[in-house]
Amino acid sequence: MVEQTAVLGVASVGLGMVLSPGPNMMYLVSRSTGQGRRAGIISLAGVAAGFLVYLVGANLGLAVLFAAFPELLTVIRIAGALYLLWLAWKTLKPGGVSVFTTRQVPHDPPRRLFMMGLMTNLLNPKIALLYISVIPQFIDLDRGNVLFQGIILGCVQIAVALLVNLSIVLAAGGIAGFLSARPSWLRAQRVAMGSLLAVLAVALAFAHG
C-alpha cells in the first residue's frame, strides 16, 4: 500500500520538474509549432515510452547498476548540463529564437517522431535523476512490496508529466501565434527561457558534486 503523502510528494516533484524547461519540453514545443498538433502528440507518445523504460528499469535494478557504477550517473548528469547550456546559448545568442517561434522543420513520419521523442526522454538527465534518486525516497520499506510501491509512484509521475506535456502540445500553436504578433513579448520570453535553462544547467552540473 502506498501512503497518500508519498503520492502527493511524487506528484508535486513531478509537476515541478515537468514545468521547468528541459529537453522534453523544447522538443515537444518545437515539433508542435513546426509540424502541428498531431506530430506533437505522436512525439509525446515516444516520450511516454521513455518514461515506461525508466519505470521498468528503475524497479528491476537500474538503481543497483548506478550504485555499482556511479560514474554512469555522473556522465548522464554532466552531459545533460552541457546540453542545457547549449540550449540556453541557442536561445540567448544574438539572433537566437524562442522555443515558441514558428519555424519550418522537416515533416518527419510518425515512426521517426515517436523514436525522437523516445530518445529525447531516455537521454534526459532530469528523468534519470528523478527515477534513481528522488522517487525511491518516497518508498516506505515498512509498508512492504517495494516493487508495487515503485510502480505506483512511477505511474503517478508519468500521469502528471503526460497531462502537462499534452497541455503544452495543444497550446503551443496558440502561444506561438500570440507571441509572434508581439515581438517584445517573444524577446522577453526568449531571454527568460534561456536564463532559466542556464541556471538549471549550472545547478545540475554541481548537484551532488
Coordinates of C-alpha atoms in Angstrom, one line a residue:
M1 CA 0.0 0.0 0.0
V2 CA 1.3 3.5 -0.9
E3 CA 0.9 6.4 1.5
Q4 CA -1.1 9.3 0.3
T5 CA 1.7 11.7 1.4
A6 CA 4.1 9.7 -0.9
V7 CA 1.7 10.0 -3.8
L8 CA 1.3 13.8 -3.3
G9 CA 5.0 14.2 -2.8
V10 CA 5.9 12.4 -6.1
A11 CA 3.1 14.4 -7.9
S12 CA 4.5 17.7 -6.6
V13 CA 8.0 16.8 -7.6
G14 CA 6.9 15.6 -11.0
L15 CA 4.9 18.7 -11.6
G16 CA 7.8 20.9 -10.7
M17 CA 10.2 19.0 -13.0
V18 CA 7.8 18.9 -16.0
L19 CA 7.1 22.7 -15.7
S20 CA 10.8 23.5 -15.7
P21 CA 12.3 23.9 -19.3
G22 CA 14.2 20.9 -20.5
P23 CA 14.8 18.6 -23.5
N24 CA 11.3 17.1 -23.5
M25 CA 9.6 20.5 -23.4
M26 CA 11.9 22.0 -26.0
Y27 CA 11.4 19.1 -28.4
L28 CA 7.6 18.9 -28.0
V29 CA 7.1 22.6 -28.4
S30 CA 9.3 22.8 -31.5
R31 CA 7.6 19.8 -33.1
S32 CA 4.1 21.0 -32.3
T33 CA 4.7 24.6 -33.6
G34 CA 6.7 23.4 -36.7
Q35 CA 4.7 20.3 -37.8
G36 CA 1.3 20.6 -35.9
R37 CA -0.5 19.1 -33.0
R38 CA -0.7 15.6 -34.5
A39 CA 3.1 15.5 -34.7
G40 CA 3.4 16.8 -31.2
I41 CA 1.1 14.1 -29.9
I42 CA 3.0 11.3 -31.7
S43 CA 6.2 12.7 -30.2
L44 CA 4.6 12.8 -26.8
A45 CA 3.8 9.0 -27.2
G46 CA 7.5 8.5 -27.7
V47 CA 8.3 10.5 -24.5
A48 CA 5.7 8.3 -22.7
A49 CA 7.5 5.2 -23.8
G50 CA 10.7 6.6 -22.4
F51 CA 9.1 7.1 -19.1
L52 CA 8.0 3.5 -19.1
V53 CA 11.5 2.3 -19.9
Y54 CA 12.8 4.2 -16.8
L55 CA 9.9 2.9 -14.7
V56 CA 10.6 -0.7 -15.5
G57 CA 14.4 -0.3 -15.4
A58 CA 14.4 1.6 -12.1
N59 CA 12.2 -1.1 -10.5
L60 CA 14.1 -4.0 -11.9
G61 CA 17.5 -3.0 -10.8
L62 CA 18.7 0.1 -12.7
A63 CA 19.3 1.8 -9.3
V64 CA 21.6 -1.1 -8.4
L65 CA 23.6 -0.6 -11.6
F66 CA 24.0 3.1 -11.0
A67 CA 25.0 2.4 -7.4
A68 CA 27.7 0.0 -8.6
F69 CA 28.9 2.4 -11.3
P70 CA 28.1 5.9 -10.0
E71 CA 30.2 7.4 -12.8
L72 CA 27.4 6.4 -15.2
L73 CA 25.0 8.8 -13.5
T74 CA 27.8 11.4 -13.4
V75 CA 28.2 11.1 -17.1
I76 CA 24.5 11.5 -17.7
R77 CA 24.3 14.5 -15.3
I78 CA 27.3 16.3 -16.9
A79 CA 26.1 15.5 -20.5
G80 CA 22.6 16.8 -19.5
A81 CA 24.1 20.0 -18.1
L82 CA 26.1 20.6 -21.2
Y83 CA 23.1 20.0 -23.4
L84 CA 21.0 22.5 -21.3
L85 CA 23.9 25.1 -21.6
W86 CA 23.8 24.6 -25.4
L87 CA 20.1 25.1 -25.5
A88 CA 20.5 28.2 -23.3
W89 CA 23.2 29.6 -25.7
K90 CA 21.0 28.9 -28.8
T91 CA 18.2 30.8 -27.1
L92 CA 20.2 33.8 -25.8
K93 CA 22.7 34.3 -28.5
P94 CA 22.3 37.3 -30.9
G95 CA 19.7 36.2 -33.4
G96 CA 18.6 33.3 -31.2
V97 CA 15.0 32.2 -31.5
S98 CA 12.4 31.4 -28.9
V99 CA 11.1 27.9 -28.4
F100 CA 7.7 29.3 -29.4
T101 CA 8.9 30.8 -32.6
T102 CA 7.0 29.2 -35.5
R103 CA 9.6 27.8 -38.0
Q104 CA 9.9 25.2 -40.7
V105 CA 11.1 21.8 -39.6
P106 CA 11.3 18.6 -41.6
H107 CA 8.0 16.8 -41.7
D108 CA 9.1 13.6 -40.3
P109 CA 7.0 10.4 -40.5
P110 CA 5.2 9.1 -37.4
R111 CA 7.8 6.4 -36.7
R112 CA 10.6 8.9 -36.6
L113 CA 8.6 11.4 -34.5
F114 CA 8.0 8.6 -32.0
M115 CA 11.6 7.5 -31.9
M116 CA 12.9 11.1 -31.5
G117 CA 10.5 11.6 -28.5
L118 CA 11.7 8.3 -27.0
M119 CA 15.4 9.1 -27.4
T120 CA 14.9 12.7 -26.1
N121 CA 13.4 11.3 -22.9
L122 CA 15.9 8.5 -22.5
L123 CA 18.7 11.0 -22.7
N124 CA 17.0 13.5 -20.4
P125 CA 19.2 13.7 -17.2
K126 CA 16.3 15.1 -15.2
I127 CA 14.3 11.9 -15.7
A128 CA 17.2 9.7 -14.8
L129 CA 17.8 11.6 -11.6
L130 CA 14.1 11.5 -10.8
Y131 CA 13.8 7.7 -11.0
I132 CA 17.2 6.9 -9.5
S133 CA 17.4 9.4 -6.7
V134 CA 14.1 11.1 -6.0
I135 CA 11.2 8.6 -6.3
P136 CA 13.0 5.9 -4.2
Q137 CA 12.9 8.4 -1.3
F138 CA 9.1 8.1 -1.1
I139 CA 9.1 4.3 -0.8
D140 CA 8.4 3.0 2.7
L141 CA 10.2 -0.3 3.4
D142 CA 7.9 -0.9 6.3
R143 CA 4.8 -1.0 4.1
G144 CA 6.1 -4.0 2.1
N145 CA 6.1 -4.8 -1.6
V146 CA 8.7 -2.3 -2.7
L147 CA 8.2 -3.2 -6.3
F148 CA 4.5 -2.3 -6.2
Q149 CA 5.2 1.0 -4.4
G150 CA 7.8 1.9 -7.0
I151 CA 5.5 1.1 -9.9
I152 CA 2.5 3.1 -8.4
L153 CA 4.7 6.1 -7.6
G154 CA 6.3 6.0 -11.1
C155 CA 2.8 5.9 -12.7
V156 CA 1.8 8.9 -10.7
Q157 CA 4.8 10.8 -12.1
I158 CA 4.0 9.7 -15.6
A159 CA 0.4 10.7 -15.4
V160 CA 1.4 14.2 -14.2
A161 CA 4.0 14.6 -16.9
L162 CA 1.8 13.4 -19.7
L163 CA -1.1 15.7 -18.7
V164 CA 1.1 18.7 -18.5
N165 CA 3.0 17.9 -21.7
L166 CA -0.3 17.2 -23.6
S167 CA -1.5 20.7 -22.5
I168 CA 1.8 22.2 -23.8
V169 CA 1.4 20.4 -27.1
L170 CA -2.2 21.5 -27.6
A171 CA -1.4 25.1 -26.6
A172 CA 1.9 25.5 -28.3
G173 CA 0.5 26.7 -31.6
G174 CA -1.8 29.3 -30.0
I175 CA 1.0 30.6 -27.8
A176 CA 3.3 30.8 -30.8
G177 CA 0.7 32.8 -32.7
F178 CA 0.1 35.1 -29.8
L179 CA 3.8 35.8 -29.2
S180 CA 4.6 36.2 -32.9
A181 CA 2.3 39.2 -33.0
R182 CA 4.1 40.8 -30.1
P183 CA 7.9 40.8 -30.8
S184 CA 8.8 42.4 -27.5
W185 CA 7.0 39.7 -25.6
L186 CA 8.6 37.0 -27.7
R187 CA 12.0 38.5 -27.0
A188 CA 11.3 38.7 -23.2
Q189 CA 10.2 35.0 -23.3
R190 CA 13.4 34.0 -25.1
V191 CA 15.5 35.8 -22.5
A192 CA 13.6 34.3 -19.6
M193 CA 13.7 30.8 -21.1
G194 CA 17.4 31.0 -21.9
S195 CA 18.3 32.3 -18.5
L196 CA 16.4 29.6 -16.7
L197 CA 18.0 26.9 -18.9
A198 CA 21.4 28.3 -17.9
V199 CA 20.6 28.3 -14.2
L200 CA 19.2 24.7 -14.5
A201 CA 22.4 23.6 -16.3
V202 CA 24.7 25.0 -13.6
A203 CA 22.5 23.6 -10.8
L204 CA 22.5 20.2 -12.5
A205 CA 26.3 20.3 -13.1
F206 CA 27.0 20.9 -9.4
A207 CA 24.3 18.6 -8.0
H208 CA 25.8 16.0 -5.7
G209 CA 29.1 17.4 -6.6

